[in-house]
Amino acid sequence: AGCSTPSQPEAPKPPQIGMANPASVYCQQKGGTLIPVQTAQGGSNNCKLPGGETIDEWALWRRDHPAGEK
């Protein structure tokens, strides 16, 4: 007689490694170019928009996605 185990629900999947940074994706969707910036605190990206404005990618994200807006 064989042993069988009852099927169990799948464990929650961990977040994907290498998942796209939403702020970087948003910059590119706006037609911007990512510019890597190295600071004492680590690395980040600025976004150079088609109009010439250069802004931190997360500052752009927060500016265009105010908290509480759905």
PDB file of C-alpha atoms in Angstrom:
ATOM      1  CA  ALA A   1       0.000   0.000   0.000  1.00  0.00           C
ATOM      2  CA  GLY A   2       1.347   3.412  -0.913  1.00  0.00           C
ATOM      3  CA  CYS A   3       1.391   6.428   1.295  1.00  0.00           C
ATOM      4  CA  SER A   4      -0.185   9.594   0.089  1.00  0.00           C
ATOM      5  CA  THR A   5      -0.225  12.982   1.676  1.00  0.00           C
ATOM      6  CA  PRO A   6      -3.260  15.178   1.434  1.00  0.00           C
ATOM      7  CA  SER A   7      -2.724  18.133  -0.830  1.00  0.00           C
ATOM      8  CA  GLN A   8      -1.891  21.261   1.098  1.00  0.00           C
ATOM      9  CA  PRO A   9      -2.532  24.818   0.011  1.00  0.00           C
ATOM     10  CA  GLU A  10       0.505  26.427  -1.556  1.00  0.00           C
ATOM     11  CA  ALA A  11       2.625  28.534   0.745  1.00  0.00           C
ATOM     12  CA  PRO A  12       2.610  32.237  -0.090  1.00  0.00           C
ATOM     13  CA  LYS A  13       5.206  33.016  -2.708  1.00  0.00           C
ATOM     14  CA  PRO A  14       8.071  35.283  -1.649  1.00  0.00           C
ATOM     15  CA  PRO A  15       8.450  38.571  -3.524  1.00  0.00           C
ATOM     16  CA  GLN A  16      10.217  38.147  -6.837  1.00  0.00           C
ATOM     17  CA  ILE A  17      13.888  38.936  -6.831  1.00  0.00           C
ATOM     18  CA  GLY A  18      14.684  41.465  -9.537  1.00  0.00           C
ATOM     19  CA  MET A  19      11.149  42.804  -9.582  1.00  0.00           C
ATOM     20  CA  ALA A  20      11.018  46.118 -11.427  1.00  0.00           C
ATOM     21  CA  ASN A  21      11.273  49.259  -9.320  1.00  0.00           C
ATOM     22  CA  PRO A  22       7.911  51.013  -9.808  1.00  0.00           C
ATOM     23  CA  ALA A  23       9.546  54.459  -9.709  1.00  0.00           C
ATOM     24  CA  SER A  24      12.028  53.463 -12.437  1.00  0.00           C
ATOM     25  CA  VAL A  25       9.252  51.970 -14.564  1.00  0.00           C
ATOM     26  CA  TYR A  26       7.153  55.128 -14.122  1.00  0.00           C
ATOM     27  CA  CYS A  27      10.073  57.349 -15.183  1.00  0.00           C
ATOM     28  CA  GLN A  28      10.462  55.343 -18.385  1.00  0.00           C
ATOM     29  CA  GLN A  29       6.695  55.363 -19.027  1.00  0.00           C
ATOM     30  CA  LYS A  30       6.857  59.180 -18.894  1.00  0.00           C
ATOM     31  CA  GLY A  31       9.553  59.067 -21.599  1.00  0.00           C
ATOM     32  CA  GLY A  32      12.344  59.763 -19.128  1.00  0.00           C
ATOM     33  CA  THR A  33      15.886  58.440 -18.933  1.00  0.00           C
ATOM     34  CA  LEU A  34      17.292  56.919 -15.731  1.00  0.00           C
ATOM     35  CA  ILE A  35      20.529  58.467 -14.504  1.00  0.00           C
ATOM     36  CA  PRO A  36      22.346  56.453 -11.784  1.00  0.00           C
ATOM     37  CA  VAL A  37      23.471  58.565  -8.814  1.00  0.00           C
ATOM     38  CA  GLN A  38      25.921  57.357  -6.164  1.00  0.00           C
ATOM     39  CA  THR A  39      25.752  59.040  -2.750  1.00  0.00           C
ATOM     40  CA  ALA A  40      27.234  58.328   0.676  1.00  0.00           C
ATOM     41  CA  GLN A  41      23.903  56.684   1.576  1.00  0.00           C
ATOM     42  CA  GLY A  42      24.031  54.368  -1.454  1.00  0.00           C
ATOM     43  CA  GLY A  43      22.802  54.406  -5.006  1.00  0.00           C
ATOM     44  CA  SER A  44      19.629  55.810  -6.485  1.00  0.00           C
ATOM     45  CA  ASN A  45      18.369  57.024  -9.821  1.00  0.00           C
ATOM     46  CA  ASN A  46      17.389  60.401 -11.120  1.00  0.00           C
ATOM     47  CA  CYS A  47      14.902  60.649 -13.955  1.00  0.00           C
ATOM     48  CA  LYS A  48      15.623  63.060 -16.803  1.00  0.00           C
ATOM     49  CA  LEU A  49      12.259  63.892 -18.336  1.00  0.00           C
ATOM     50  CA  PRO A  50      11.776  64.806 -22.010  1.00  0.00           C
ATOM     51  CA  GLY A  51      11.240  68.483 -21.078  1.00  0.00           C
ATOM     52  CA  GLY A  52      14.726  68.618 -19.555  1.00  0.00           C
ATOM     53  CA  GLU A  53      13.686  68.396 -15.882  1.00  0.00           C
ATOM     54  CA  THR A  54      15.851  66.067 -13.778  1.00  0.00           C
ATOM     55  CA  ILE A  55      14.217  64.755 -10.601  1.00  0.00           C
ATOM     56  CA  ASP A  56      14.813  61.871  -8.198  1.00  0.00           C
ATOM     57  CA  GLU A  57      12.757  58.927  -9.474  1.00  0.00           C
ATOM     58  CA  TRP A  58      10.945  58.480  -6.147  1.00  0.00           C
ATOM     59  CA  ALA A  59      10.270  62.221  -5.838  1.00  0.00           C
ATOM     60  CA  LEU A  60       8.634  62.029  -9.297  1.00  0.00           C
ATOM     61  CA  TRP A  61       6.618  58.969  -8.241  1.00  0.00           C
ATOM     62  CA  ARG A  62       5.408  60.664  -5.034  1.00  0.00           C
ATOM     63  CA  ARG A  63       4.649  63.928  -6.851  1.00  0.00           C
ATOM     64  CA  ASP A  64       2.430  62.169  -9.379  1.00  0.00           C
ATOM     65  CA  HIS A  65       0.978  59.575  -6.940  1.00  0.00           C
ATOM     66  CA  PRO A  66      -0.083  61.508  -3.801  1.00  0.00           C
ATOM     67  CA  ALA A  67      -0.728  59.354  -0.721  1.00  0.00           C
ATOM     68  CA  GLY A  68      -4.326  58.293  -0.398  1.00  0.00           C
ATOM     69  CA  GLU A  69      -5.087  58.688  -4.104  1.00  0.00           C
ATOM     70  CA  LYS A  70      -6.405  55.500  -5.662  1.00  0.00           C
TER      71      LYS A  70
END
